[in-house]
Each structure stands twice: as C-alpha cells, then as structure tokens.
Coordinates of C-alpha atoms and ligand atoms in Angstrom, one line a residue:
X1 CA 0.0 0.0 0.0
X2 CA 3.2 2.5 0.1
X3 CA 6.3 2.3 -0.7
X4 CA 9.0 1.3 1.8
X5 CA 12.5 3.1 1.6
X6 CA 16.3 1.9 3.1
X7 CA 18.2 4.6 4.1
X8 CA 21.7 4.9 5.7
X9 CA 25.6 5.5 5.5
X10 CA 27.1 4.0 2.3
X11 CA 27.8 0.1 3.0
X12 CA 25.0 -0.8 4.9
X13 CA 23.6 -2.6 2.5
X14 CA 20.9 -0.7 1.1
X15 CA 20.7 -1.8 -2.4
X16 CA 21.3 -5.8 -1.2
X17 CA 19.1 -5.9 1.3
X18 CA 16.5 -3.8 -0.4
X19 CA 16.6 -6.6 -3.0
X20 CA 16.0 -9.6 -0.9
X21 CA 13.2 -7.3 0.9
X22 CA 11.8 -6.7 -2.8
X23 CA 11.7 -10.5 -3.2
X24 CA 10.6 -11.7 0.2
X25 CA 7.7 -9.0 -0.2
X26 CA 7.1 -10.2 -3.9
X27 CA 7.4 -5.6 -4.9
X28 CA 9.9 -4.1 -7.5
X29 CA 13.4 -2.9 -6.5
X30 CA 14.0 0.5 -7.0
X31 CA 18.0 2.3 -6.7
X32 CA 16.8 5.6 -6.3
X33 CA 20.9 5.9 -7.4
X34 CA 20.4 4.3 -10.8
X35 CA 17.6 6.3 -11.7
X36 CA 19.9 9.8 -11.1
X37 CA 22.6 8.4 -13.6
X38 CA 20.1 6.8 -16.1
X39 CA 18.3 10.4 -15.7
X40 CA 21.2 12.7 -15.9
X41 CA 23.4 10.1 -18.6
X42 CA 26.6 9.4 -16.1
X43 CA 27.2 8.0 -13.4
X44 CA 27.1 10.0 -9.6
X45 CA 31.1 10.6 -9.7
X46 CA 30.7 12.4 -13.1
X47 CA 27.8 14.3 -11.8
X48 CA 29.9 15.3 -8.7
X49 CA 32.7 16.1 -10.3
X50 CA 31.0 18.0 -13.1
X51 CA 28.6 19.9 -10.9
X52 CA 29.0 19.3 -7.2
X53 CA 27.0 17.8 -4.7
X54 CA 23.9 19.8 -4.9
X55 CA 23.3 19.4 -8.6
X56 CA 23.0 15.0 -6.8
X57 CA 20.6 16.8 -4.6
X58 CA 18.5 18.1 -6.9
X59 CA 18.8 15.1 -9.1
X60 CA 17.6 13.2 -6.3
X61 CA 14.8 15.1 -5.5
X62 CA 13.8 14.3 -9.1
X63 CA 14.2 10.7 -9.1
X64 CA 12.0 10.4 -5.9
X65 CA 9.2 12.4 -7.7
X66 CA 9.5 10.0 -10.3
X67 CA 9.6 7.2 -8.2
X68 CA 6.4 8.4 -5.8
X69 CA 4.2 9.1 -8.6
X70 CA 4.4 5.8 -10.9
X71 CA 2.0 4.6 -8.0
X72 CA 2.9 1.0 -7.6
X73 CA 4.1 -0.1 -4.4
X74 CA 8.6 -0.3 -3.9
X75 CA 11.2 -1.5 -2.0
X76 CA 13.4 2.0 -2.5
X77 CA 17.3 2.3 -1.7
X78 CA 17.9 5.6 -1.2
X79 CA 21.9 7.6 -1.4
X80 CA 23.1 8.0 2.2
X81 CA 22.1 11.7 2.4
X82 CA 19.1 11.7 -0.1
X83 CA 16.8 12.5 3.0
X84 CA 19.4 15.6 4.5
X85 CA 16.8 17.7 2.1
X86 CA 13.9 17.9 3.7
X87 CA 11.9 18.2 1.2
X88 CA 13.0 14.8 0.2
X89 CA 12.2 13.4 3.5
X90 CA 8.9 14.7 3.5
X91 CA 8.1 13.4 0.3
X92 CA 8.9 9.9 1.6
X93 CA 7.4 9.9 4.8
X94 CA 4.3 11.0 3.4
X95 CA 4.1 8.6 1.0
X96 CA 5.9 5.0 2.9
X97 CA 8.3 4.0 5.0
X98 CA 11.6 4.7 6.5
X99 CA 13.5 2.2 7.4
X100 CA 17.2 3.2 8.9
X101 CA 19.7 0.7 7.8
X102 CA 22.3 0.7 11.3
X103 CA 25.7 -0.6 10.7
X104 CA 29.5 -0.4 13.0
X105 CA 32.1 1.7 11.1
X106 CA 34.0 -2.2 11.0
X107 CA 31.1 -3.3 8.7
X108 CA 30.7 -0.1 6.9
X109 CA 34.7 -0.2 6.2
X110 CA 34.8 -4.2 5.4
X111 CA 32.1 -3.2 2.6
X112 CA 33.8 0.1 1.5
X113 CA 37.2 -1.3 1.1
X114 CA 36.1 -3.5 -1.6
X115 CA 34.6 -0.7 -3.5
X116 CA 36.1 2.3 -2.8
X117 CA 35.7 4.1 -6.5
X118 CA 31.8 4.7 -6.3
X119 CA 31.7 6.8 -3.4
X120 CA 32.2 10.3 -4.2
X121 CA 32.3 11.5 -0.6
X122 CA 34.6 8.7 0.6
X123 CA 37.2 8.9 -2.1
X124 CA 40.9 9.5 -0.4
X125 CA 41.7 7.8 3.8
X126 CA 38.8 5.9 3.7
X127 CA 38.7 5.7 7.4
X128 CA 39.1 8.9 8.1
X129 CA 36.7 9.9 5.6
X130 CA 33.9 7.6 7.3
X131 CA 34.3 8.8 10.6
X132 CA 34.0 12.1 9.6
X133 CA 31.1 11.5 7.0
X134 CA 29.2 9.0 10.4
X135 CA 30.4 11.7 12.9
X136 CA 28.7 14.5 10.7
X137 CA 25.5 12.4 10.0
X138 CA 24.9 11.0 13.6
X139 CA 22.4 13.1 14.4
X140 CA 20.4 12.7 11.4
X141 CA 20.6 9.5 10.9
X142 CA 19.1 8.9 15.1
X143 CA 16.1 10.3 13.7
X144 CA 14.5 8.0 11.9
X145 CA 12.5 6.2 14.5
X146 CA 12.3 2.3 12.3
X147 CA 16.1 1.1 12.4
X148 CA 17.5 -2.1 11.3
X149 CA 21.1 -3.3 12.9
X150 CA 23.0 -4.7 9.8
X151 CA 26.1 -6.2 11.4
X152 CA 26.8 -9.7 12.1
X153 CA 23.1 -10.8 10.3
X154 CA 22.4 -12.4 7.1
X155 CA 20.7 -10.4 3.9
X156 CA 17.9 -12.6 5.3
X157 CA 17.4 -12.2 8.6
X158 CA 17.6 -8.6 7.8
X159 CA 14.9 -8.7 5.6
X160 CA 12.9 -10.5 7.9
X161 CA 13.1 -8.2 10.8
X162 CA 12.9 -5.0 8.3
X163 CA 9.5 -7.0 7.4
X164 CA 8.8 -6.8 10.8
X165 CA 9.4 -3.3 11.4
X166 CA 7.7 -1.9 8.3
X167 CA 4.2 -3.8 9.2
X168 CA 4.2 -5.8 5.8
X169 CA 4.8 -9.3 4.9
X170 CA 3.8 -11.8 2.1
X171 CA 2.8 -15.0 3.1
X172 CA 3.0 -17.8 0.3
X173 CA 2.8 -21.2 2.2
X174 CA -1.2 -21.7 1.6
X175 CA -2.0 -19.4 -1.2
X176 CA -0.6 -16.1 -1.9
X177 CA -1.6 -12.5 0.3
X178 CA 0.0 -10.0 2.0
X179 CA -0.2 -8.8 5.6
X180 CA -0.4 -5.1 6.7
X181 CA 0.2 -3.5 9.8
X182 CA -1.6 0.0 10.2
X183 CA -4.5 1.9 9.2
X184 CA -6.7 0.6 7.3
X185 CA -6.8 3.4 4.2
X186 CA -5.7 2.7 -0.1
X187 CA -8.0 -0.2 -0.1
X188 CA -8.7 -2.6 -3.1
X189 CA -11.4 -2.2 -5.6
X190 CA -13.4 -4.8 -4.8
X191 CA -16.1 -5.9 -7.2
X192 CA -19.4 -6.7 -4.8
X193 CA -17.7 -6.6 -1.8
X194 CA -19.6 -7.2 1.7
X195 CA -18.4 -7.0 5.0
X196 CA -19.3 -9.4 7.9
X197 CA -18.8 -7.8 11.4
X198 CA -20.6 -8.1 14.3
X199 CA -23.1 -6.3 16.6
X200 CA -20.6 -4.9 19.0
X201 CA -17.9 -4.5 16.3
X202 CA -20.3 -2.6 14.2
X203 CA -20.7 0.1 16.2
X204 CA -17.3 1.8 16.3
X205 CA -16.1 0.7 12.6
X206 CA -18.5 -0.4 10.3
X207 CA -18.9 2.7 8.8
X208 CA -16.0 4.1 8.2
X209 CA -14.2 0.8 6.9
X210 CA -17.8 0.3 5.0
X211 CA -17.4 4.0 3.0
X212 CA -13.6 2.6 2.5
X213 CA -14.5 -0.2 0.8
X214 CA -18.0 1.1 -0.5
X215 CA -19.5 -2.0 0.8
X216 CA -22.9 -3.3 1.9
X217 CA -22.8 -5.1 5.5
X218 CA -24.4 -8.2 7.3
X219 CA -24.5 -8.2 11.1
X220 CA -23.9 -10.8 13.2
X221 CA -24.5 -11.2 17.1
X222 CA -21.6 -10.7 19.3
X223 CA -20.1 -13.6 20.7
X224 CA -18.6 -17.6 20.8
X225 CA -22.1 -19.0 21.3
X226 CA -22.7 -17.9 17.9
X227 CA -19.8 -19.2 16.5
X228 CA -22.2 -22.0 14.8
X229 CA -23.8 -23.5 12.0
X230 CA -27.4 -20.7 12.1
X231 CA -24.8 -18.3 11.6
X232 CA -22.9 -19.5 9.2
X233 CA -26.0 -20.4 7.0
X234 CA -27.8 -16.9 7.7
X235 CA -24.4 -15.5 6.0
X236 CA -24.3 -18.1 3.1
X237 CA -27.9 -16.6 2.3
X238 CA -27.2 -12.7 3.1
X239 CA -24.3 -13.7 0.4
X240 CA -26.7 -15.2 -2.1
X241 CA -29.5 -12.1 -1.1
X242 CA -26.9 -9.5 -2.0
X243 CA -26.1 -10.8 -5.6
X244 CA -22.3 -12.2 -4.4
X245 CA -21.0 -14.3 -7.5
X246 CA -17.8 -16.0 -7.4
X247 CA -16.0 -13.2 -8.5
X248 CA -16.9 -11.5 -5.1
X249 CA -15.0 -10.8 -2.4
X250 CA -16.4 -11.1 1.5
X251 CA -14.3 -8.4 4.1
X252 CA -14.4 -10.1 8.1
X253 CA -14.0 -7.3 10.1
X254 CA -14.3 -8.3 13.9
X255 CA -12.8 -11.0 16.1
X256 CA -11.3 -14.5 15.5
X257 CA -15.2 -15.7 15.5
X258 CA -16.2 -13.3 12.6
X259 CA -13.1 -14.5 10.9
X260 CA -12.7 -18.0 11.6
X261 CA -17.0 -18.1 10.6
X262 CA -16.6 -15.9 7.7
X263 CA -13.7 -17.7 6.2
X264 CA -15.5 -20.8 6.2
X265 CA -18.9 -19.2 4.8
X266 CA -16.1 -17.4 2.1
X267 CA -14.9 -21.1 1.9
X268 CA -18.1 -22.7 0.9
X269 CA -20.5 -20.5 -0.9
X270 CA -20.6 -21.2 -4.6
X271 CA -17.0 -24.0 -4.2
X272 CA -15.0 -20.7 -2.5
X273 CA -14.7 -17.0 -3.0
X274 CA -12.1 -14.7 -1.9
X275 CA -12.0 -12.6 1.7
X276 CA -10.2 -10.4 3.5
X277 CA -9.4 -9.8 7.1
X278 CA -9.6 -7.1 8.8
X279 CA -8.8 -8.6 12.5
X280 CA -10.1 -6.2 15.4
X281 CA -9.3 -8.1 18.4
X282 CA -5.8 -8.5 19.2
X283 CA -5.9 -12.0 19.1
X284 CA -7.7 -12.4 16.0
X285 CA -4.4 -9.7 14.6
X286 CA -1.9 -11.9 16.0
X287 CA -3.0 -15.4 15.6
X288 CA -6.6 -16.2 14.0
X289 CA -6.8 -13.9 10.6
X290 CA -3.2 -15.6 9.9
X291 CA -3.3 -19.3 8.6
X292 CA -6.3 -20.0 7.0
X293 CA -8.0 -22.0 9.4
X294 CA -11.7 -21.1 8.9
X295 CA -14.7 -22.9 10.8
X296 CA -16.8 -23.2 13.6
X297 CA -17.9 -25.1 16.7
X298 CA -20.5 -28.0 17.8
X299 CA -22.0 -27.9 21.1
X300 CA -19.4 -31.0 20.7
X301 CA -16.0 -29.2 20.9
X302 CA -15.1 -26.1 19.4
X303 CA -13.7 -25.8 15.5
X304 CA -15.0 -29.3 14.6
X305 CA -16.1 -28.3 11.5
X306 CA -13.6 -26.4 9.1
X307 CA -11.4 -25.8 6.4
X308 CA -8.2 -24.4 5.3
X309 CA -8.8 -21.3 3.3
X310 CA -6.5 -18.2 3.2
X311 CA -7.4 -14.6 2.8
X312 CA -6.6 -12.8 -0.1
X313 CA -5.1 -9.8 2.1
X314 CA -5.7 -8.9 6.2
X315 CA -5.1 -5.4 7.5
X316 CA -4.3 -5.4 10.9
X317 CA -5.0 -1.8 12.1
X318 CA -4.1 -1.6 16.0
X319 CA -6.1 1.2 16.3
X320 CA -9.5 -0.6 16.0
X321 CA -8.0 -2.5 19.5
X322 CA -8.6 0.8 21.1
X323 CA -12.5 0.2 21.9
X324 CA -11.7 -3.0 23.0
X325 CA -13.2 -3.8 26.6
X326 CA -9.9 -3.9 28.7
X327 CA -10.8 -7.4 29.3
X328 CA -10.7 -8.2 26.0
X329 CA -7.5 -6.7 25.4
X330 CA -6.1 -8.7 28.1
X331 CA -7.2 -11.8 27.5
X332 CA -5.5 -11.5 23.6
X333 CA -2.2 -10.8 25.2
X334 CA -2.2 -14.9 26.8
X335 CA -2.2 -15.7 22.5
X336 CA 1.1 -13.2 22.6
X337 CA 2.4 -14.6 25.7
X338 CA 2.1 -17.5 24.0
X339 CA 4.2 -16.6 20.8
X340 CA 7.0 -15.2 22.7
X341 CA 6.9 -18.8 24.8
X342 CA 7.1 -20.5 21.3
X343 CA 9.9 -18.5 19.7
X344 CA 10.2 -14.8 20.5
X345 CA 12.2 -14.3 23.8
X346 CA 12.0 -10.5 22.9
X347 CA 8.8 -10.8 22.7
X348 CA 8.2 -12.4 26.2
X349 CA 10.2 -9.5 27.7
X350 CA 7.9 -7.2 26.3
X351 CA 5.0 -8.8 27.8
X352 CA 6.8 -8.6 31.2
X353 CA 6.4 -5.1 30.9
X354 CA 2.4 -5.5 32.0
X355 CA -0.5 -3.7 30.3
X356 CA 0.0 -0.2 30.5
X357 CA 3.5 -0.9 28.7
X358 CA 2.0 -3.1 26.3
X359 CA -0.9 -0.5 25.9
X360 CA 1.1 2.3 24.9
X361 CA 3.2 0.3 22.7
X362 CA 0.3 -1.8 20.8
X363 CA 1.6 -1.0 17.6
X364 CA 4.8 -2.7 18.5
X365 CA 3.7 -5.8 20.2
X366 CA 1.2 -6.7 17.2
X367 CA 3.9 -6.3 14.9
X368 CA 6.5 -9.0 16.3
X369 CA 3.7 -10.9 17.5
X370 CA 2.4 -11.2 14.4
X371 CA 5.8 -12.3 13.1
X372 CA 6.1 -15.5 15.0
X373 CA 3.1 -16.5 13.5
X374 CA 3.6 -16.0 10.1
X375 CA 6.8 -18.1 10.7
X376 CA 5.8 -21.3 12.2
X377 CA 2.5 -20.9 9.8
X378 CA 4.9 -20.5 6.8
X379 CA 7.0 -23.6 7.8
X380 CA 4.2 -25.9 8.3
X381 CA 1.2 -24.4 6.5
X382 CA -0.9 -27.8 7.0
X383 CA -0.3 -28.4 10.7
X384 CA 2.3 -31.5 9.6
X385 CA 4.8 -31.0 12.4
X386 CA 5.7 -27.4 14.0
X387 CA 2.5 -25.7 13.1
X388 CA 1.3 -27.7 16.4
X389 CA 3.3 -25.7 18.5
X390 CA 1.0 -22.6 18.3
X391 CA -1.2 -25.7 20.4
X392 CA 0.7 -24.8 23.4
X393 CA -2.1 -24.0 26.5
X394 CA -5.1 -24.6 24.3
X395 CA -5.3 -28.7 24.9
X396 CA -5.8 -27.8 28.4
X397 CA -7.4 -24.2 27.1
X398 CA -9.9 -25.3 24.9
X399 CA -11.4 -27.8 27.3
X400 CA -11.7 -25.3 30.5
X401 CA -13.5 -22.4 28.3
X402 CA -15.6 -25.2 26.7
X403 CA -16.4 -26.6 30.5
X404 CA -17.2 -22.5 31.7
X405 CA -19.7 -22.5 29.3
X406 CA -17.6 -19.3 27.8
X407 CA -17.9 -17.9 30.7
X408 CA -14.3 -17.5 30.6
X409 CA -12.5 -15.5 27.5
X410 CA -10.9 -17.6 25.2
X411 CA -7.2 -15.4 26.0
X412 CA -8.1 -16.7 29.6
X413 CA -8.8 -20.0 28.8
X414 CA -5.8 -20.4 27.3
X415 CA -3.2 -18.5 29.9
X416 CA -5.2 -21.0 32.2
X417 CA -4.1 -24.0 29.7
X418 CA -0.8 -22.4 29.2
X419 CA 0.5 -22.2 33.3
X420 CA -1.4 -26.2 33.4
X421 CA 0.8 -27.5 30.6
X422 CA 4.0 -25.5 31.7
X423 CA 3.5 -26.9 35.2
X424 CA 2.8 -30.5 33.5
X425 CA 6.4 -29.8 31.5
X426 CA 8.2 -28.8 34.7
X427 CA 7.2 -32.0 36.4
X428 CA 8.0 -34.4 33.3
X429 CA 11.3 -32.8 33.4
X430 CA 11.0 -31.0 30.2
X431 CA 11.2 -27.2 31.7
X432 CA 12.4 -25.6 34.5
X433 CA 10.6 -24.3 37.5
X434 CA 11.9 -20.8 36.5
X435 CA 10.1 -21.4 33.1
X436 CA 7.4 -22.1 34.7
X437 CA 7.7 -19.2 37.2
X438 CA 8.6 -16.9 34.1
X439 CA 5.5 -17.8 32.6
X440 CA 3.0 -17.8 35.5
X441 CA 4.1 -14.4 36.4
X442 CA 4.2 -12.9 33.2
X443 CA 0.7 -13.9 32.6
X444 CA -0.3 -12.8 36.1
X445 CA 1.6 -9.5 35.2
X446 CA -1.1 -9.1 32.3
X447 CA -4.0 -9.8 34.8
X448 CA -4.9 -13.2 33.4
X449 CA -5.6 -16.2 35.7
X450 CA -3.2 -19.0 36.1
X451 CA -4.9 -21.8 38.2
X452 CA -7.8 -23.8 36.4
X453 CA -10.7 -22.5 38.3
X454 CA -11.6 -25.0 42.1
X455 CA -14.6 -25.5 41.3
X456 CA -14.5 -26.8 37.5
X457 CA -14.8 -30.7 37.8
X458 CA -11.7 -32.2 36.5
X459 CA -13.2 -35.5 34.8
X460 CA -15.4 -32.6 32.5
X461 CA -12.2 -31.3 31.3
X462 CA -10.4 -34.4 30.5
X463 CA -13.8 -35.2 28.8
X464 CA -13.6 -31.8 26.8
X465 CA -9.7 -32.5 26.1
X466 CA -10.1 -36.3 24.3
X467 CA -13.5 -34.4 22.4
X468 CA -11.0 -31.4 21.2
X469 CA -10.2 -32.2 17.2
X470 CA -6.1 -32.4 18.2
X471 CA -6.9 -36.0 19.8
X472 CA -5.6 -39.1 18.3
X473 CA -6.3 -42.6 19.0
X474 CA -4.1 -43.6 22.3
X475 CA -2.9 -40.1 23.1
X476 CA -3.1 -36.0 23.0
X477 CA -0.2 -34.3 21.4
X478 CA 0.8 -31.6 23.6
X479 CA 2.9 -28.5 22.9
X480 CA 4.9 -28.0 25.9
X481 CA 7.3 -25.3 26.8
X482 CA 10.4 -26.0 27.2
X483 CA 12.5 -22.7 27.8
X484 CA 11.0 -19.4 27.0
X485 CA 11.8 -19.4 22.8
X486 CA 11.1 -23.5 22.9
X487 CA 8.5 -25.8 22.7
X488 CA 8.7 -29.9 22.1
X489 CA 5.9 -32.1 21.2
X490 CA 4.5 -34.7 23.6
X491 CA 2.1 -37.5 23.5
X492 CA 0.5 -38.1 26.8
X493 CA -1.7 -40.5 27.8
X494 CA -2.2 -40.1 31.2
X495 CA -4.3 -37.1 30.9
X496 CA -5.4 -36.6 34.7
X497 CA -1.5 -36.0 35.3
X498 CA -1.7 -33.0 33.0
X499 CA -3.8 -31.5 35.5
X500 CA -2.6 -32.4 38.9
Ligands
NAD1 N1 -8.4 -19.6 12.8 C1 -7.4 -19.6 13.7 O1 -6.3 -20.0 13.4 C2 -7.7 -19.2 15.1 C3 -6.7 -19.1 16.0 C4 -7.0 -18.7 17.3 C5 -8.3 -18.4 17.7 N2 -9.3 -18.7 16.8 C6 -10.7 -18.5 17.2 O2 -10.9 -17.1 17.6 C7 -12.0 -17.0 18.4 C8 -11.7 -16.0 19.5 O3 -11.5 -14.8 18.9 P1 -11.7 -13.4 19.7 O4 -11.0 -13.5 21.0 O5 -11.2 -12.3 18.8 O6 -13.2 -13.3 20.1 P2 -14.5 -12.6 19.4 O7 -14.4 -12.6 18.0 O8 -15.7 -13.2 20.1 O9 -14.3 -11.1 19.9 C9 -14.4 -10.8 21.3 C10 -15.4 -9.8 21.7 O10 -14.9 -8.5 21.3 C11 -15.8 -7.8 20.5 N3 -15.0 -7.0 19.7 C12 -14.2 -7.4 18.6 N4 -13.5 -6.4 18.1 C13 -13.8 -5.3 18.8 C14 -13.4 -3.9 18.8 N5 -12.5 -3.5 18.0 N6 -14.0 -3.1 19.7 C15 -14.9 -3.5 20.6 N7 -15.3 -4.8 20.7 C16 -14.8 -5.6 19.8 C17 -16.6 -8.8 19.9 O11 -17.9 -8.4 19.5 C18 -16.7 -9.9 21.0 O12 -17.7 -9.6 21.9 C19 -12.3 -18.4 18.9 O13 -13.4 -18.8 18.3 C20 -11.1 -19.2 18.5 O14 -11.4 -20.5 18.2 C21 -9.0 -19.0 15.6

C-alpha cells in the first residue's frame, strides 16, 4: 500500500538488502541511485565532479518524484544523504516507510574497502573519511524512528526483521496474500464486496471501513455462542441475497469468531470466494486472521467443522484495538504470551512489561507478534509438524473455556491452559521451574488467571480434552514449553497428570 524506503551510510547494504526485501515482499526494486545516472546520462562521480554535490541533490529530489508518482508499491534504496533535504524526506514519509539501515564503522569499512571508487564522498583515507562522514551524520541518521542493525546478520534475517518493522509481509505457504500492519486506508477495488462484522464491532467501525470499501454489510451477534452453523447459514444466504458471484470478495471485520465463521462461509458459498481480514481483536491480529483455518464449533467441541482457506489480504489496524473492553485486550495478550513462549524471547520481555506498557506500545507488540506466527504458519502451512506448536495451552485451554460455558474469555482460557501445561512440563522434566515461574508471572503480570478454576470438575475437562479435534487414537499431542523461545511435542496418555 506504500512504498518502503532503506536509508543509511554508504555500505550498509541498502541496495542488497533492499533486494531480498523486494523478493521476500514479492514488490519491485527501485535504486533511487540508478535512476539519477540513467536520468542525468553518467554516473554519480561524473555528476559530482561536473557539478558538485547539490546538482546530486537536486537530481535526487527528481528521481524520488519520479519514483512516488508511478503509484505501484517499492522497496526504494535511497543515497546516504538523499533525505538531508527535507523536502525529500517529507516526500517519503508522506508517501511510505523509512527504514534506517544501522551498521558499526567495522562493517561499513569491510564493505567500502572493496569498492572504494563509487563513493564520491569517501574517495581518499577511507577511514578517516567515514568517521567524519558517520560523525557529521549521527544526528540525522538517530532520527528515523524504524532502524535495522546490519552487522553480524544475514541479507535474510535482515529482511525479515525489516518485514517486521515496516508492518508488511507476504505470506505464500497456503496461497498467496500479504499482511499489513496499520491503518486501514488505499484499499482494493473490490467488485461486490460485503463486509461481515458483528453487533458490538459494528458500532465503532463499520462505517468508516464500510465508506472505505464502499460496501454493503451483514450483522452478526456478538459472541462464541454464535460461533455456529445458524450463523454461518444466515451468512451463506445474506451472500446469495446480495447478488455475491464468485467473483466476489467477503471483508471479516471483527474478532477471531467473525473471521474463523466468515472464512469458512467465504470457503463454501458457490465452491469458494475470496475474503479479506480485517482482525479487530488483538488475538484475531496476532493469531486467527493468519493461517487459513476457517470454521466453527458443535456444542461438541469447538472448530470441529472447518477448512483451510487463506485470505486474499488482512489489515491489521491496532487502532480498531482501542475500543476493545480492557478485558478483551487482556485476554489476547495470553495468545502473545504464548508466541514469545514458542519462539520470540523479545517478545516475552515485552509482555513482562504488564499492560499499561503493552498498551502504549500496541503497535509494537502486534507487529513481532504477528511475526512469530507468520513463521511457524509458513513452515508448516498444514499443521504436519511445528505448526502444532502454536497448540501450546489450548489442549488444556480449549477444554476449561468449553467446561465454563464461555464464561471465561478464550485469552483466559488459554493463559489458564498455558501455566497447566508449563507446570505438567516442569514435572515431566522437560522445563524448569523458573520457566514455569517466568511464565506464570508474566501472565499474572497481564491480569490473566493462572490456576484452572476449584470448582470446574476435572473429569469434565479431560472429557472436553479427548473431544478437542487435536486428539488421536491412544494419546493427545501436547505443545509444551520447554524454555521461553522453545516448545517440544508430547504425547500423553495419562491425561489426569496434566492437571494435577
Ligand atoms: N483460525 C485460527 O487460526 C484461530 C486461532 C486462534 C483463535 N481462533 C478463534 O478465535 C475466536 C476467539 O476470537 P476473539 O477473542 O477475537 O473473540 P471474538 O471474535 O468473540 O471477539 C471478542 C469480543 O470482542 C468484541 N470486539 C471485537 N473487536 C472489537 C473492537 N475492535 N472493539 C470493541 N469490541 C470488539 C466482539 O464483539 C466480541 O464480543 C475463537 O473462536 C477461536 O477458536 C481461531
């Protein structure tokens, strides 16, 4: 939806990076660079030499307009003082990102030594030189708030974090779509688009994101109890009421239920029609709009009918979280716990933090939260092997919320499962107790319960457990903690142990 641009000293990789970024994101590479010399007919060291540095500047300038208004979305490297002008940098800001390429004057020299002739301002001691040019640009460079460490990482893992940092990823595991974090604004043109939301949902968005998308809407009630086959039929028919043809596309804005329902109506109506997300909860940002699970529950056990069908794009927008309930918001922060437990130590730190961190830093914690999803679902699209590690807590989850009638929140449900399990790891010998201590006071940190609740009779649970769809024949699979960053895979058979 905009472009996203690399910026930094010369060396840090703009141009090499920017390309693997332009790959991962499936988006043309632009070198702002190449388009000066193509534009002015030699290369920057002529241009300098002819004319001096601010005749580059203005070239610049030029190349950006150029750049901005062919419309289509680019991974940009930028020269390492293109946004000193600020007219430049307002230009890019206003129409992407900014990502700050970081790098040690060891790196920067390593790189430059090897081609010392194409940079004009470095020609000559070439250390020297640096430290004057870093020394000179410090300042500048600090204020770019998205920044990328270069040193000591692969071209990959760089692009994978700037991914992160920007808010935008392409997922290609099960089908092809992208992923945005932040407003929702520059949508598609949809042809007989129709948004499913519910009641509560409705209220504070539905109209805007309806005028976005110059939609019509169907309404759902609020809520897991609807999470069922009524509803999923009364959409099927508001679909087939409102003309939808397979060429249509169905927008879920609301919760994991209006997306997990949605996606399966989107599924099924006319052999499968596209959808997008637009998650509004922050678990449904960071966990149920990503994957393509679709489906919903049976008084039986919940998601026990389903299928796997991707969106063609979500939008995560972190500030539709803002009229969550603060009980709601909490209880999507045990799915985040969660994450970090799987593979995000940083992640789990940030959680530490408690809410009001975590509430002023939203943006944040839905972006790398999101990330550790789209990696384990991009590994193991189908669920063959890792993809069962996002199970961790909801054996044990799924059956208490099932058991509380949904009394309790799904989030709490599963920080519930998750403390049950870690304790169950701790005493198979699988995790420490200071795992298990790290995670029981994190999640208490975040206000959400721990202890599976006295009253709830245990047999109902282990019931609810061999019901849930992960069972096989002898034994549950369980995804147990190991360390915080590390889950294993466990059958157990003994199930009342789990619970002890
Ligand atoms: N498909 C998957 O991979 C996957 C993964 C995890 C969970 N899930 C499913 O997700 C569901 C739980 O999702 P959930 O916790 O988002 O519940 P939910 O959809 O029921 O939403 C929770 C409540 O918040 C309200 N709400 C939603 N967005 C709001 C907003 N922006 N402002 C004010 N109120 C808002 C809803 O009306 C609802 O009352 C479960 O059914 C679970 O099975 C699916």
């Amino acid at each position: 939806m905009k472009h996203i641009f690399l910026y930094g000293p010369s060396g840090s990789g703009k141009s090499t990076i920017g390309k693997q970024l332009a790959n991962d994101l499936r988006l043309p590479f632009v070198d702002s660079d190449q388009i000066i010399e193509i534009n002015a007919g030699m290369s920057i060291p002529e241009i300098v030499k002819a004319d001096g540095m601010p005749k580059v500047r203005d070239l610049e300038t030029e190349a950006l307009k150029q750049i901005i208004k062919n419309g289509k979305d680019s991974i940009v490297a930028l020269g390492g003082g293109a946004l000193l002008r600020d007219e430049n940098r307002t230009l890019v800001e206003q129409n992407g990102k900014v990502l700050l390429l970081k790098a040690e004057i060891s790196t920067l020299m390593n790189r430059l030594d090897k081609d010392p002739n194409k940079r004009p301002l470095l020609a000559g001691d070439l250390e020297a030189k640096l430290k004057a040019y870093l020394d000179g640009r410090a300042w500048h460079y600090a204020s770019f708030p998205l920044q990328v460490s270069v040193d000591n990482e692969s071209v990959e893992a760089i692009s994978k974090q700037a991914q992160v940092l920007a808010g935008r990823h392409h997922l290609s595991a099960m089908g092809e779509y992208d992923v945005f974090v932040g407003s929702v604004s520059n949508v598609p043109n949809l042809q007989n688009p129709i948004i499913v939301t519910d009641e509560n949902v409705a209220k504070y968005h539905l109209e805007k994101i309806q005028n976005l998308f110059n939609a019509k809407a169907v309404v759902v009630p609020a809520g897991e109890e609807h999470k069922n086959l009524e509803t999923v039929s009364h959409l099927w028919k508001a679909f087939l009421e409102n003309g939808l043809d397979r060429k249509s596309t169905v927008i879920a804005l609301g919760g994991g239920v209006i997306g997990d329902m949605t996606g399966f109506a989107a599924a099924t109506y006319m052999r499968g029609i596209d959808w997008i997300g637009i998650p509004a909860t922050l678990l449904s940002m960071v966990d149920a709009s990503l994957g393509g699970k679709t489906g919903f529950d049976l008084p039986e056990g919940k998601n026990l009918i389903g299928s796997f069908h991707p969106p063609k794009l979500v939008i995560a927008d972190p500030s539709l979280l803002l009229t969550l309930t603060e009980r709601e918001l909490r209880s999507g922060m045990a799915e985040v716990v969660k994450h970090g437990i799987i593979s995000a130590p940083d992640l789990f730190a940030m959680c530490q933090r408690g809410m009001d961190w975590v509430k002023a830093n939203l943006e944040e914690v839905v972006k790398h939260a999101m990330a550790v999803k789209i990696k384990v679902i991009e590994e193991d699209p189908y669920e063959k092997g890792f993809r069962a590690a996002l199970n961790l807590g909801h054996t044990v989850g799924h059956a208490v919320e099932l058991v509380s009638k949904f009394e309790l929140r799904h989030g709490e449900a599963i920080a519930i499962g998750t403390a049950a399990e870690a304790r169950y790891a701790a005493r198979v010998g699988l995790a420490s107790q200071s795992t298990v201590e790290a995670i029981e006071s994190t999640l208490s940190v975040l206000g959400l319960p721990v202890q599976i609740p006295n009253e709830m009779p245990r047999e109902k649970i282990i019931q609810a457990m061999r019901v849930d769809k992960k069972k096989n024949a002898k034994s549950i699979r369980f995804a147990l903690p190991v360390e915080i960053g590390k889950v294993e895979l466990v059958n157990v058979d003994d199930l009342e142990s789990v619970l002890e």
